mmCIF file of C-alpha atoms in Angstrom:
data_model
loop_
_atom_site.group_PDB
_atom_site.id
_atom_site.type_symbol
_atom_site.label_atom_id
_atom_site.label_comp_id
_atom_site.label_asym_id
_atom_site.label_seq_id
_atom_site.Cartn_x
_atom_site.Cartn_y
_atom_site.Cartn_z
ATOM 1 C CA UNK A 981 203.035 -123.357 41.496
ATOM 2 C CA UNK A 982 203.044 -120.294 43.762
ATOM 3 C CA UNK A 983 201.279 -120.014 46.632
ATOM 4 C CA UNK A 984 199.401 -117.409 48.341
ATOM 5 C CA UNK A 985 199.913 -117.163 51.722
ATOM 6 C CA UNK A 986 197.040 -114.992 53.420
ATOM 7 C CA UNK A 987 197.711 -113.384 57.143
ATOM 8 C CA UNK A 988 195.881 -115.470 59.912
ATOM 9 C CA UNK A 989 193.881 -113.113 61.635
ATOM 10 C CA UNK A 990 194.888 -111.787 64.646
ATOM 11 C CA UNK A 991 193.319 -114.282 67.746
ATOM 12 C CA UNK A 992 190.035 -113.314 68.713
ATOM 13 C CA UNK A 993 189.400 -113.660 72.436
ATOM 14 C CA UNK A 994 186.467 -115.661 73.495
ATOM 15 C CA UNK A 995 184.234 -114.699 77.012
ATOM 16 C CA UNK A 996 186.477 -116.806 79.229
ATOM 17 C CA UNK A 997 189.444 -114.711 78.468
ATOM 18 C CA UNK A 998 188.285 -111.622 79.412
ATOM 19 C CA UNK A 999 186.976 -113.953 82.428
ATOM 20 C CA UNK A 1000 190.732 -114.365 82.785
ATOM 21 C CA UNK A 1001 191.498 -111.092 83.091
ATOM 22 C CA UNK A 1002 189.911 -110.813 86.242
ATOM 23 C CA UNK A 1003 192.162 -113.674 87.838
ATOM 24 C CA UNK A 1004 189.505 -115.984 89.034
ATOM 25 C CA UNK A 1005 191.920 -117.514 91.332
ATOM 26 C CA UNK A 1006 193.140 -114.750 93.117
ATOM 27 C CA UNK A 1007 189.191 -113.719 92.982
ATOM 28 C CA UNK A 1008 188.372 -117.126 95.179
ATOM 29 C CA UNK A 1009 190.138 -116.039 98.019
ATOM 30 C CA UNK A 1010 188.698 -112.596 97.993
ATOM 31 C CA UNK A 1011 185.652 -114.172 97.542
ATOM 32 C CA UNK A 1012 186.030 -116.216 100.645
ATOM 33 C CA UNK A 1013 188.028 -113.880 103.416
ATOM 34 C CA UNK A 1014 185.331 -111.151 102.612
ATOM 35 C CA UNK A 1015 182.207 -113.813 102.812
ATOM 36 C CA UNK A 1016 183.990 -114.893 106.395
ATOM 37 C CA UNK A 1017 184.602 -110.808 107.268
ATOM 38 C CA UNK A 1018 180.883 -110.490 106.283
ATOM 39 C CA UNK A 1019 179.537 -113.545 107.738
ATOM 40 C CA UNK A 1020 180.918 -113.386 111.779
ATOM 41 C CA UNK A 1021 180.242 -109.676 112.205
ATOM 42 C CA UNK A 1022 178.003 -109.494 115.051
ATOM 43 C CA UNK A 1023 175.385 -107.665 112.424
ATOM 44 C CA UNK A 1024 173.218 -109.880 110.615
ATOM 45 C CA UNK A 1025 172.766 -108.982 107.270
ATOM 46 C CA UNK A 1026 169.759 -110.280 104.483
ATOM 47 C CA UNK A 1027 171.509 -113.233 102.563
ATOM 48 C CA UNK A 1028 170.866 -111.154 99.380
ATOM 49 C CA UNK A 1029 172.548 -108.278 99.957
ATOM 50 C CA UNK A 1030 175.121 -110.601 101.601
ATOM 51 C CA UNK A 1031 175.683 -112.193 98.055
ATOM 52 C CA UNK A 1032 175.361 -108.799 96.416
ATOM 53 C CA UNK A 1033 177.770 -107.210 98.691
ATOM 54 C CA UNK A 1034 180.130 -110.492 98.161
ATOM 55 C CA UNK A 1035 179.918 -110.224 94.779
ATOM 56 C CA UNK A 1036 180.661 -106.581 94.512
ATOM 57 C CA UNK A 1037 183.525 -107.004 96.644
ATOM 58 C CA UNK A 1038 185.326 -110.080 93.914
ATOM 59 C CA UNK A 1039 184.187 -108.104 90.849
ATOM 60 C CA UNK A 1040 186.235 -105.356 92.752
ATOM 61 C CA UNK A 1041 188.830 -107.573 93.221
ATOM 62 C CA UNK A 1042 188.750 -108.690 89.379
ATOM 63 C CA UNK A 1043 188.815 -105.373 88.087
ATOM 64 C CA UNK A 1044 192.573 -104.528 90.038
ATOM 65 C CA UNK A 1045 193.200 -107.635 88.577
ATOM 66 C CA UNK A 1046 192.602 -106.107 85.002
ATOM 67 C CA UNK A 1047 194.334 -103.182 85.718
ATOM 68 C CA UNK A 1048 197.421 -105.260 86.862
ATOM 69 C CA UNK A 1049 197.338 -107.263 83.783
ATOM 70 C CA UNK A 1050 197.264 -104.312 81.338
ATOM 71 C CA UNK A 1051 199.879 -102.264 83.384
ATOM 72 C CA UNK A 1052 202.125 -105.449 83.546
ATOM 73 C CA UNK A 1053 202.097 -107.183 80.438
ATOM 74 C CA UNK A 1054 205.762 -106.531 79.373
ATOM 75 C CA UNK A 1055 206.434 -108.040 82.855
ATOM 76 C CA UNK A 1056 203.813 -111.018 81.897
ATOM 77 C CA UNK A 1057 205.178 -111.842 78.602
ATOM 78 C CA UNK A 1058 208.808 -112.393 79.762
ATOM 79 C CA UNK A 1059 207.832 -114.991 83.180
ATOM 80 C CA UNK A 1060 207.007 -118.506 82.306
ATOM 81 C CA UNK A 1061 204.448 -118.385 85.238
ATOM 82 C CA UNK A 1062 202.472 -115.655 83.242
ATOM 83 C CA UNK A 1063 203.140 -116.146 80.187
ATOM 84 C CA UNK A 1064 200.047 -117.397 79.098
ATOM 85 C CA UNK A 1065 197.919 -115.010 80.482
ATOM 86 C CA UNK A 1066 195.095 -113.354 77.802
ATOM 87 C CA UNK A 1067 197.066 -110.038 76.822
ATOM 88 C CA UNK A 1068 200.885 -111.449 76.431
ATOM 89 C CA UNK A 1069 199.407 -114.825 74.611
ATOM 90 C CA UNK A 1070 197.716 -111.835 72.155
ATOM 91 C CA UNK A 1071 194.395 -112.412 73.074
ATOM 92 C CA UNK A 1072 192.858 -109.536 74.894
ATOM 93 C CA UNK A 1073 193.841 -105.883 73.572
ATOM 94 C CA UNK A 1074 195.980 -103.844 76.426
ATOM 95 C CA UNK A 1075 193.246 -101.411 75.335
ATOM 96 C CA UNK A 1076 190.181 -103.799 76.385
ATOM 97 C CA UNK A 1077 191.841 -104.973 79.327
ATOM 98 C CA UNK A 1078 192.288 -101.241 80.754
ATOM 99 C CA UNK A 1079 188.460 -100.396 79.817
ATOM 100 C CA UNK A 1080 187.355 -103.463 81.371
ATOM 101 C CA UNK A 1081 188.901 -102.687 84.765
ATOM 102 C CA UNK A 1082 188.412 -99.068 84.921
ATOM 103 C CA UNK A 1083 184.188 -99.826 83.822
ATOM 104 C CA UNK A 1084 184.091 -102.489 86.527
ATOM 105 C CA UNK A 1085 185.781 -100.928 89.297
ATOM 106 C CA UNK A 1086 183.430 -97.664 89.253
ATOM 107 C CA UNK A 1087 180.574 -100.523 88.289
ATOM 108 C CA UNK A 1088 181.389 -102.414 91.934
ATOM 109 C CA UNK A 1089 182.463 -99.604 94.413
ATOM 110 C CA UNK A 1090 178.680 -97.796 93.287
ATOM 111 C CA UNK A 1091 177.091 -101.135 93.388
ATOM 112 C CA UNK A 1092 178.647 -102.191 96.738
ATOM 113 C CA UNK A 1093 177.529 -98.797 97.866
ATOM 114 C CA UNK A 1094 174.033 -99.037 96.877
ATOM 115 C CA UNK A 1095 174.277 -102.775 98.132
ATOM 116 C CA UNK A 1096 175.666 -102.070 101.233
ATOM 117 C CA UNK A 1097 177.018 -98.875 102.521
ATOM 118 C CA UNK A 1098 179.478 -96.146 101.183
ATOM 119 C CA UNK A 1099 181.920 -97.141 103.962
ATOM 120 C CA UNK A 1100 182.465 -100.871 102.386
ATOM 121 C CA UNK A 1101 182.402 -98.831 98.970
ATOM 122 C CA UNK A 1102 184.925 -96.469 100.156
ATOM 123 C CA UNK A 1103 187.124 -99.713 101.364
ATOM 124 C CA UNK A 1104 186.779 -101.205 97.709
ATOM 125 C CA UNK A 1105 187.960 -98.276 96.212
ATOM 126 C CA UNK A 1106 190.908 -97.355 97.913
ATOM 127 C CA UNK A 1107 191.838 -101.530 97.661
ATOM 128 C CA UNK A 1108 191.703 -101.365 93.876
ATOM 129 C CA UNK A 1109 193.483 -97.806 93.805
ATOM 130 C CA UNK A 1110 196.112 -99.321 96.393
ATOM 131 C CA UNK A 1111 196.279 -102.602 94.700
ATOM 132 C CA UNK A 1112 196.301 -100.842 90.679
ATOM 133 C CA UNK A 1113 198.209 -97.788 91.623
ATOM 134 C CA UNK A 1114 200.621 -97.808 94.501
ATOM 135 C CA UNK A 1115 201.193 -102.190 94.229
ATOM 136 C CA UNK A 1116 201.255 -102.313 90.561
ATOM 137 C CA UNK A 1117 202.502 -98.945 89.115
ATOM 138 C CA UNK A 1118 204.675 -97.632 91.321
ATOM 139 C CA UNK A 1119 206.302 -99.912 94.414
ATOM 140 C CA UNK A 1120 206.187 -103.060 92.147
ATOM 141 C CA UNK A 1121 209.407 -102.293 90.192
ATOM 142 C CA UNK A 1122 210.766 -100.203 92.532
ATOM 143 C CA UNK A 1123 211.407 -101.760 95.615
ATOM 144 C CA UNK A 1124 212.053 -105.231 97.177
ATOM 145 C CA UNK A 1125 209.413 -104.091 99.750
ATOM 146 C CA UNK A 1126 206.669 -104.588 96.757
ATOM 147 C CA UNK A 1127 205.221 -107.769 98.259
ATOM 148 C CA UNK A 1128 204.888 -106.395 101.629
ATOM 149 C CA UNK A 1129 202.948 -103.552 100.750
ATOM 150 C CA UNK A 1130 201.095 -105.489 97.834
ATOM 151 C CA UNK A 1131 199.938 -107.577 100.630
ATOM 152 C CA UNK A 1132 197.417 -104.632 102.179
ATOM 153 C CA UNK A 1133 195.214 -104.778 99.053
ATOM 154 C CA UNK A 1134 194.393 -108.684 99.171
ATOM 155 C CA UNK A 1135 194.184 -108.213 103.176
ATOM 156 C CA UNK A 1136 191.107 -105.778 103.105
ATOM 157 C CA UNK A 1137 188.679 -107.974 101.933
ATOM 158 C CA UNK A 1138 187.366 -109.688 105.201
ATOM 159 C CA UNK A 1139 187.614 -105.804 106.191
ATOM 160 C CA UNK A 1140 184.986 -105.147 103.768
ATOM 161 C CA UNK A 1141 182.671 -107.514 104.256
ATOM 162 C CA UNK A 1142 182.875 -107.018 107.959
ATOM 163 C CA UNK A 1143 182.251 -102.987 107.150
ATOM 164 C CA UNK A 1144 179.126 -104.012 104.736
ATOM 165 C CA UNK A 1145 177.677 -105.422 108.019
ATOM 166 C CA UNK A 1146 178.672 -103.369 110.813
ATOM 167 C CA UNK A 1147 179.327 -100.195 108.341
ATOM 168 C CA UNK A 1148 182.689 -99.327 110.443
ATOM 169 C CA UNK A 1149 186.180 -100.979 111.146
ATOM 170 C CA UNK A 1150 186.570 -102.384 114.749
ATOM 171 C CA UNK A 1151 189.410 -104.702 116.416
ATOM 172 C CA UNK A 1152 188.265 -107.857 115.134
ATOM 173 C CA UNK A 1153 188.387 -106.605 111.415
ATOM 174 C CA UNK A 1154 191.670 -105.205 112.274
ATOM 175 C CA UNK A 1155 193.145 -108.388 113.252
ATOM 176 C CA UNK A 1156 191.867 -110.553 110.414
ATOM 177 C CA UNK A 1157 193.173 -107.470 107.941
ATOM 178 C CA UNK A 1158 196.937 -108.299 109.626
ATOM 179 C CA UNK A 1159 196.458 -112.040 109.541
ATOM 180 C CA UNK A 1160 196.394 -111.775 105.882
ATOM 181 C CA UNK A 1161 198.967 -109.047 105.650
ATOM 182 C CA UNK A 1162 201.523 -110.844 107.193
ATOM 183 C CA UNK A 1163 200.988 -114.242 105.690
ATOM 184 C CA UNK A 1164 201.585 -112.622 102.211
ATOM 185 C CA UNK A 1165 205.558 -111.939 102.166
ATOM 186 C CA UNK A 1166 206.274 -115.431 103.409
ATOM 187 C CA UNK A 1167 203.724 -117.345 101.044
ATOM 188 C CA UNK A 1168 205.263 -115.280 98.385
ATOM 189 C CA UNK A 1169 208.914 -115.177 99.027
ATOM 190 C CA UNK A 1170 208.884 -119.308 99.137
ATOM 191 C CA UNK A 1171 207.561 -118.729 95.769
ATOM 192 C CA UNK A 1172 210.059 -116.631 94.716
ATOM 193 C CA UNK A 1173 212.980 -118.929 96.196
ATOM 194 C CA UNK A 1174 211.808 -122.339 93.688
ATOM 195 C CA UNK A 1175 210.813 -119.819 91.122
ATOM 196 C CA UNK A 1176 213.989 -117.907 91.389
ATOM 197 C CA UNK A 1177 215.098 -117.041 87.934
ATOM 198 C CA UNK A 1178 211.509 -115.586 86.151
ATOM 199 C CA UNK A 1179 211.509 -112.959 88.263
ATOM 200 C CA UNK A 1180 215.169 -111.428 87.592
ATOM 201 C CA UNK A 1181 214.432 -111.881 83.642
ATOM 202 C CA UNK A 1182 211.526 -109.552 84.437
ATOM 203 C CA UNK A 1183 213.176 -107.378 86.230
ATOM 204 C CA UNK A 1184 210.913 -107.082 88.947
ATOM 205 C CA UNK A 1185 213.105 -106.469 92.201
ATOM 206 C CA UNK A 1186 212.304 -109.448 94.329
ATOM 207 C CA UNK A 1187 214.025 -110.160 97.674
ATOM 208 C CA UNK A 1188 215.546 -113.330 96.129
ATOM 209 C CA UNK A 1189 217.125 -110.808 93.425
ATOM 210 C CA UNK A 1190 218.129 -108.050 95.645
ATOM 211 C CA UNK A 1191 218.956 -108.926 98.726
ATOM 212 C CA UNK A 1192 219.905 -112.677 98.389
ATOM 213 C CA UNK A 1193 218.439 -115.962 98.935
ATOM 214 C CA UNK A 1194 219.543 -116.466 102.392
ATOM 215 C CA UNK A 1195 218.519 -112.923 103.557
ATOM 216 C CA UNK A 1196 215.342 -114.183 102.363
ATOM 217 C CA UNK A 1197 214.748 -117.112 104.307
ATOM 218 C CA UNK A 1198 215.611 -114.847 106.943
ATOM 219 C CA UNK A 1199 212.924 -112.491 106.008
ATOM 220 C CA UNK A 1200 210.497 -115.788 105.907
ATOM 221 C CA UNK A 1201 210.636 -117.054 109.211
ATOM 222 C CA UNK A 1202 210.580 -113.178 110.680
ATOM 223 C CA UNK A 1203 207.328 -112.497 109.675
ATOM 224 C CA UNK A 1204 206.343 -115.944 111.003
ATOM 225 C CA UNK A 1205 206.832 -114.972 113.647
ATOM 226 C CA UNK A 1206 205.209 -111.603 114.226
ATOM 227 C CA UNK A 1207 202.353 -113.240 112.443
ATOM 228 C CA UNK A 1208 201.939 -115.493 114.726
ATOM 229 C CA UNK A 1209 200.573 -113.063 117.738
ATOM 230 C CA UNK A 1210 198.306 -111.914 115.784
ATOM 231 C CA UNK A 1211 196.122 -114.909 114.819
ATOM 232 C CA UNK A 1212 196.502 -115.979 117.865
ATOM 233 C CA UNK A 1213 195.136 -112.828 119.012
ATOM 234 C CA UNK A 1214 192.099 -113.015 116.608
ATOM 235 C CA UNK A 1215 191.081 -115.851 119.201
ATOM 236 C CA UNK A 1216 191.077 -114.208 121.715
ATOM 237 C CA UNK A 1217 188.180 -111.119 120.420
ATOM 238 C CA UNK A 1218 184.376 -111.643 120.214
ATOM 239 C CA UNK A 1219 184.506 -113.390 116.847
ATOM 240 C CA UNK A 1220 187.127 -116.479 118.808
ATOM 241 C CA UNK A 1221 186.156 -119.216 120.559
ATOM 242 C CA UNK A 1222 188.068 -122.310 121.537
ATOM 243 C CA UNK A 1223 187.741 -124.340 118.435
ATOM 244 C CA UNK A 1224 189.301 -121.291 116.311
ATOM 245 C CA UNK A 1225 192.151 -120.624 119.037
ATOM 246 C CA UNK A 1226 193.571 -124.811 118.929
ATOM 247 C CA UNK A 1227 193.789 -124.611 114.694
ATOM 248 C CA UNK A 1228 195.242 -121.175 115.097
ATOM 249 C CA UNK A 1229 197.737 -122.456 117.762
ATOM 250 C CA UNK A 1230 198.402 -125.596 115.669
ATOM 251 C CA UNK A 1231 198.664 -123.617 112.196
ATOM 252 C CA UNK A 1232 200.631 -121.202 113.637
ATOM 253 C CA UNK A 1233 203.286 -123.850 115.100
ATOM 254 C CA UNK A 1234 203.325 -125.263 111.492
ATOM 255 C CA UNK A 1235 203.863 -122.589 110.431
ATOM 256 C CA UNK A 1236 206.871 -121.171 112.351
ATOM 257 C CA UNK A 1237 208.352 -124.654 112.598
ATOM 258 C CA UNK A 1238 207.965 -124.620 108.453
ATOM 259 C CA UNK A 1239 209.954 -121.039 108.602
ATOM 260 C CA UNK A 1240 212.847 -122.506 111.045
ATOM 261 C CA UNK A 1241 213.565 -125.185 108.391
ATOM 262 C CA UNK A 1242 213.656 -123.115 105.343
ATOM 263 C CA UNK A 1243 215.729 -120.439 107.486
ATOM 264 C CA UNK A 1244 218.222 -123.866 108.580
ATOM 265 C CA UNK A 1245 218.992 -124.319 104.975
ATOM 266 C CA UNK A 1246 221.168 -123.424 102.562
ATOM 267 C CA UNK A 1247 219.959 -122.971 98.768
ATOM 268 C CA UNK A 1248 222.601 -126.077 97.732
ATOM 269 C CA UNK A 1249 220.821 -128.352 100.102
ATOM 270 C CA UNK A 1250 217.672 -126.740 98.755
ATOM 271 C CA UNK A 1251 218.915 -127.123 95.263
ATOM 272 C CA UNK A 1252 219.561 -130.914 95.678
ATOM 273 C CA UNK A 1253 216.240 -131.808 96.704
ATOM 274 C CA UNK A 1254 214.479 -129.597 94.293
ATOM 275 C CA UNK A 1255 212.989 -127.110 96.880
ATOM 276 C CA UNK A 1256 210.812 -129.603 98.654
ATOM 277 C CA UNK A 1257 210.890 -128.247 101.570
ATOM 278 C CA UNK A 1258 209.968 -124.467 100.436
ATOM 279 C CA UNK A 1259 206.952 -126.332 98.016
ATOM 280 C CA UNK A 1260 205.895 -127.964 100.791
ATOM 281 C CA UNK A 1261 205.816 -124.748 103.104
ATOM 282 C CA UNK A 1262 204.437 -122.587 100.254
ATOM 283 C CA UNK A 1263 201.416 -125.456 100.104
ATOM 284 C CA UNK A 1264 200.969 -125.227 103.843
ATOM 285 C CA UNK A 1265 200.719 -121.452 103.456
ATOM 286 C CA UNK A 1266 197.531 -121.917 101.146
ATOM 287 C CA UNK A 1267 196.227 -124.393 103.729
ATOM 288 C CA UNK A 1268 197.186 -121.382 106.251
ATOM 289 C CA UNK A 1269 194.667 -118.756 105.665
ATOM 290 C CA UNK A 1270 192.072 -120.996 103.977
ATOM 291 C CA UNK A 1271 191.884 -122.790 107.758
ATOM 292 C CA UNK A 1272 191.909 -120.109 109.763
ATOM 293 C CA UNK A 1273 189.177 -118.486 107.920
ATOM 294 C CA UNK A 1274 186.929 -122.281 108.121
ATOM 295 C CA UNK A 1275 187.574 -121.920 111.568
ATOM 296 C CA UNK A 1276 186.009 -118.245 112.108
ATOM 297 C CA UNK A 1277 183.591 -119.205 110.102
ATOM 298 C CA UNK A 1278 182.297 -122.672 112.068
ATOM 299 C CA UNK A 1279 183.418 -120.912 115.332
ATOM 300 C CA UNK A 1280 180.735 -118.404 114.666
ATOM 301 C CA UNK A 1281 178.217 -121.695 113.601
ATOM 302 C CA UNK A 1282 179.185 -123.085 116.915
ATOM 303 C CA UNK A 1283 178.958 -119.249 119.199
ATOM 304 C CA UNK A 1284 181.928 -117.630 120.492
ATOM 305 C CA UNK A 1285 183.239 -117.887 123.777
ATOM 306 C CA UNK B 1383 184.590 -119.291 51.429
ATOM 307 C CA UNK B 1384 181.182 -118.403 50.567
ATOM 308 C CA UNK B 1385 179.543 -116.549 53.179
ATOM 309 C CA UNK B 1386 177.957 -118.160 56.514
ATOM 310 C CA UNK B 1387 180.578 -120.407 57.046
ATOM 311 C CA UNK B 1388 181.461 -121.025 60.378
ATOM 312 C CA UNK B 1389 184.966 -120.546 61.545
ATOM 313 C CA UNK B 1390 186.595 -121.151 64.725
ATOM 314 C CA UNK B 1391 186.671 -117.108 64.851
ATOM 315 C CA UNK B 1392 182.442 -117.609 64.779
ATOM 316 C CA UNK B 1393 182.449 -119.444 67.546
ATOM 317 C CA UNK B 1394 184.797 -116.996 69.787
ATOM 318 C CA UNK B 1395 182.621 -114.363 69.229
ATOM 319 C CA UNK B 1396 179.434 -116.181 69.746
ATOM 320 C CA UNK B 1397 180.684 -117.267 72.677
ATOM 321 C CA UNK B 1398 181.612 -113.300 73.741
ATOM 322 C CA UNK B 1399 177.818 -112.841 73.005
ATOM 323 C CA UNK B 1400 176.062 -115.323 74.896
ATOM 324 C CA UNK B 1401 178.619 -114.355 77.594
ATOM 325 C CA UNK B 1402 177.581 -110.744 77.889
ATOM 326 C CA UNK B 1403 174.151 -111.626 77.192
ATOM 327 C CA UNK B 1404 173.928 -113.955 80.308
ATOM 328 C CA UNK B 1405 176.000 -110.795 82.598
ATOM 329 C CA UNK B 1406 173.299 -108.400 81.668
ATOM 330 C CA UNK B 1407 170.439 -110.594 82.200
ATOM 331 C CA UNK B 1408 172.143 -111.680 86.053
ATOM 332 C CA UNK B 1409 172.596 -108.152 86.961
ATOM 333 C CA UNK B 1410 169.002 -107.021 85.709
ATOM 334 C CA UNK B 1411 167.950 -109.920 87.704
ATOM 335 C CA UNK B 1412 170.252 -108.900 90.633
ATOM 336 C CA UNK B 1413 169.314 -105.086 90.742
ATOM 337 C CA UNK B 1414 165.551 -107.003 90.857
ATOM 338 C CA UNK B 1415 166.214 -109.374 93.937
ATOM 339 C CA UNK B 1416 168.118 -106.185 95.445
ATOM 340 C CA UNK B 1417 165.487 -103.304 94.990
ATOM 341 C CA UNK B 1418 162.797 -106.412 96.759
ATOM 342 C CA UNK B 1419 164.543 -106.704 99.931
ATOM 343 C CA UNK B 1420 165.657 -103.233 100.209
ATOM 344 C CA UNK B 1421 161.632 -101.808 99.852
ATOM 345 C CA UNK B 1422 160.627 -105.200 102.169
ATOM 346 C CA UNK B 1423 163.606 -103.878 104.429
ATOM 347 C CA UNK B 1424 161.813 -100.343 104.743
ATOM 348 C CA UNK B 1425 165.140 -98.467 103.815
ATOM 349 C CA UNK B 1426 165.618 -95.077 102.970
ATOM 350 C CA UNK B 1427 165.706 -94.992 99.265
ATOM 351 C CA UNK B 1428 164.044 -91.615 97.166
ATOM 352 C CA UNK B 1429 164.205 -91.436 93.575
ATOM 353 C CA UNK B 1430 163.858 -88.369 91.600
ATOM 354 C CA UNK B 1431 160.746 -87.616 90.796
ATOM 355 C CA UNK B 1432 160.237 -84.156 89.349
ATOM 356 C CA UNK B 1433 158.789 -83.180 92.269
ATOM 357 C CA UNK B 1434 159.629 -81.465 95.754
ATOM 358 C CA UNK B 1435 161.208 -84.212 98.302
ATOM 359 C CA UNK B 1436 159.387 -83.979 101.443
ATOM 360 C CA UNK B 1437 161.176 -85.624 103.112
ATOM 361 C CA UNK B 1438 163.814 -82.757 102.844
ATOM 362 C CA UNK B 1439 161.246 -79.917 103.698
ATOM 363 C CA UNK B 1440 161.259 -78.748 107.515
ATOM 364 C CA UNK B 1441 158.362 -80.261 109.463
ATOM 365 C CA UNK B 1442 155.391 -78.091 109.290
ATOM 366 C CA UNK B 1443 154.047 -77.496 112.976
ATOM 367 C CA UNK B 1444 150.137 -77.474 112.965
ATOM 368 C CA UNK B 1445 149.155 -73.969 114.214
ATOM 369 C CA UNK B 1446 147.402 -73.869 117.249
ATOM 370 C CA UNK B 1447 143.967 -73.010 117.138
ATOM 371 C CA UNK B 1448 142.452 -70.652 119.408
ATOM 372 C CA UNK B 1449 140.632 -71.787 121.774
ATOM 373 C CA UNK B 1450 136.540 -71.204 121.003
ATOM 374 C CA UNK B 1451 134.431 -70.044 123.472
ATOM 375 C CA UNK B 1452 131.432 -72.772 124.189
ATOM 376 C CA UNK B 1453 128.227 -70.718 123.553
ATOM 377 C CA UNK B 1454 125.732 -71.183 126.524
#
């Protein structure tokens, strides 16, 4: 007996994965560093529009995450890591994904105007042009510089928020703008040395691919160290205090003693232990940025210095 | 399949639905809370109106008013 065999439809995509689209995970830690930015400015602000503004700022943040997914979903489809993600697994429509982050980045810069002020809307909008644009479009594929220079757009969050209460930049923002932006090529590049071969297959020039694997751990433990100065230095402004100054001092040591190891190896004695020590640095690097942003945050509970 | 059957593809796009129903309803509720504490807040928010803003007009200066004489 023949059978007929009728053409499944084509997956429809349910709410969560346009949700997806606007990388809730990445959206946490915006979410977070802007609430802190927001939070220990020296201007109080009405806890409405502080949730308004913060919630301006992440749906800013999720719509350059949109962008990046629609631009990058040849890259997507071919890395294990993002394989899965709404528009390679065939869910979400390139077409959608575009639509959805153009609408909701003019939807949140407005808004966060309104909201706040047109300086904090101004930020937003040159973050998701920086981030969408000059990250994802052009230095992305082009140079083995990408992550630096990716790492500006997730810095300027706590810039923001500070900017939606004081409506201007000032030292202090400054600072916690740099702690981020040099805490993103290390956290990524010991991502990139246990994840090494995804990100030749995709062709996106990482250090790892260009420049080798030792020149990398090289790279890793430099920007530890300038890093380093600069948290520190965080302590020292009007949002410090003594409690933030001893984490940052002890994270900081962590940190660079965490860079000396993985610069000490080689990749066979990495290889034979399955990259525990660059895991466990990459996990400390998490615990990094979340800590020193508790700490500005209970410093400013407890009154600077 | 007779019609009003529910398919897995049903419940994806219910679930789209009640999804964008529940964003619209937050940010109506949002704009709400927002437009409260900005008016409680006194700030400076004019909408149009169909009418001249004042607010942009130059300040009118009373004219002075000659002095009258006090009849004896």
């Amino acid at each position: 007996m023949a059978t007929t065999q009728i053409d499944a439809p084509a997956p429809e995509a349910e709410f969560g994965d346009f949700v997806a689209l606007l990388k809730p995970r990445v959206m946490s830690l915006v979410v977070f560093t802007a609430f802190v930015g927001l939070w220990v400015a020296p201007v109080p602000v009405h806890p409405v529009i502080a949730f308004c503004s913060v919630l301006f700022i992440a749906l800013g943040g999720g719509a350059s995450g949109a962008l990046n997914m629609w631009y990058d979903a040849d890259i997507d489809s071919v890395m294990r890591r993002t394989a899965s993600r709404p528009i390679p697994a065939g869910l979400v429509k390139p077409g959608d994904a575009l639509g959805l982050g153009l609408a909701l980045s003019g939807v949140s810069v407005m808004m966060l105007g309104l909201a706040a002020n047109w300086v904090a809307a101004g930020l937003l909008a040159f973050t998701i042009f920086f981030y969408a644009v000059v990250y994802t479009i052009w230095l992305k594929r082009s140079t083995p510089q990408n992550i630096v220079i990716g790492g500006a757009a997730g810095a300027l969050p706590p810039m923001i928020g500070w900017a939606c209460a004081t409506g201007g930049i000032s030292i202090e923002s400054l600072l916690m703008f740099a702690l981020i932006f040099f805490w993103t090529p290390p956290h990524f590049w010991a991502l990139a040395l246990f994840m090494k071969d995804d990100y030749r297959d995709a062709g996106v020039p990482m250090l790892t691919v260009t420049h080798g694997r030792t020149s990398t751990r090289r790279h890793i433990f430099a920007y530890t160290l300038v890093l380093a100065p600069f948290a520190i230095w965080l302590g020292f402004t009007s949002v410090g205090g003594p409690l933030y100054l001893a984490v940052a001092l002890v994270l900081n040591a962590l940190f660079i003693h965490g860079g000396w190891r993985i610069l000490r190896r080689s990749d066979t004695t990495a290889a034979a232990d399955g990259y525990a020590v660059e895991k466990r640095y990459f996990r400390l690097s998490l615990y990094y940025t979340f800590l020193h942003f508790l700490a500005l945050l209970i410093q400013h509970g407890l009154g600077g210095w | 399949m007779a019609i009003g059957q529910h398919h897995e593809l049903h419940r994806r796009r219910r679930s789209r639905n009640v999804g964008v129903a529940l964003v619209l309803i937050g940010f109506v509720a949002l704009i709400f809370a927002l437009s409260v504490v900005k008016v409680q807040q006194g700030d400076l928010m004019e909408g149009f109106d169909h009418q001249t803003r004042t607010s942009v007009l130059p300040i009118e200066q009373p004219e002075p008013q000659p002095a009258t004489e006090v009849e004896q």
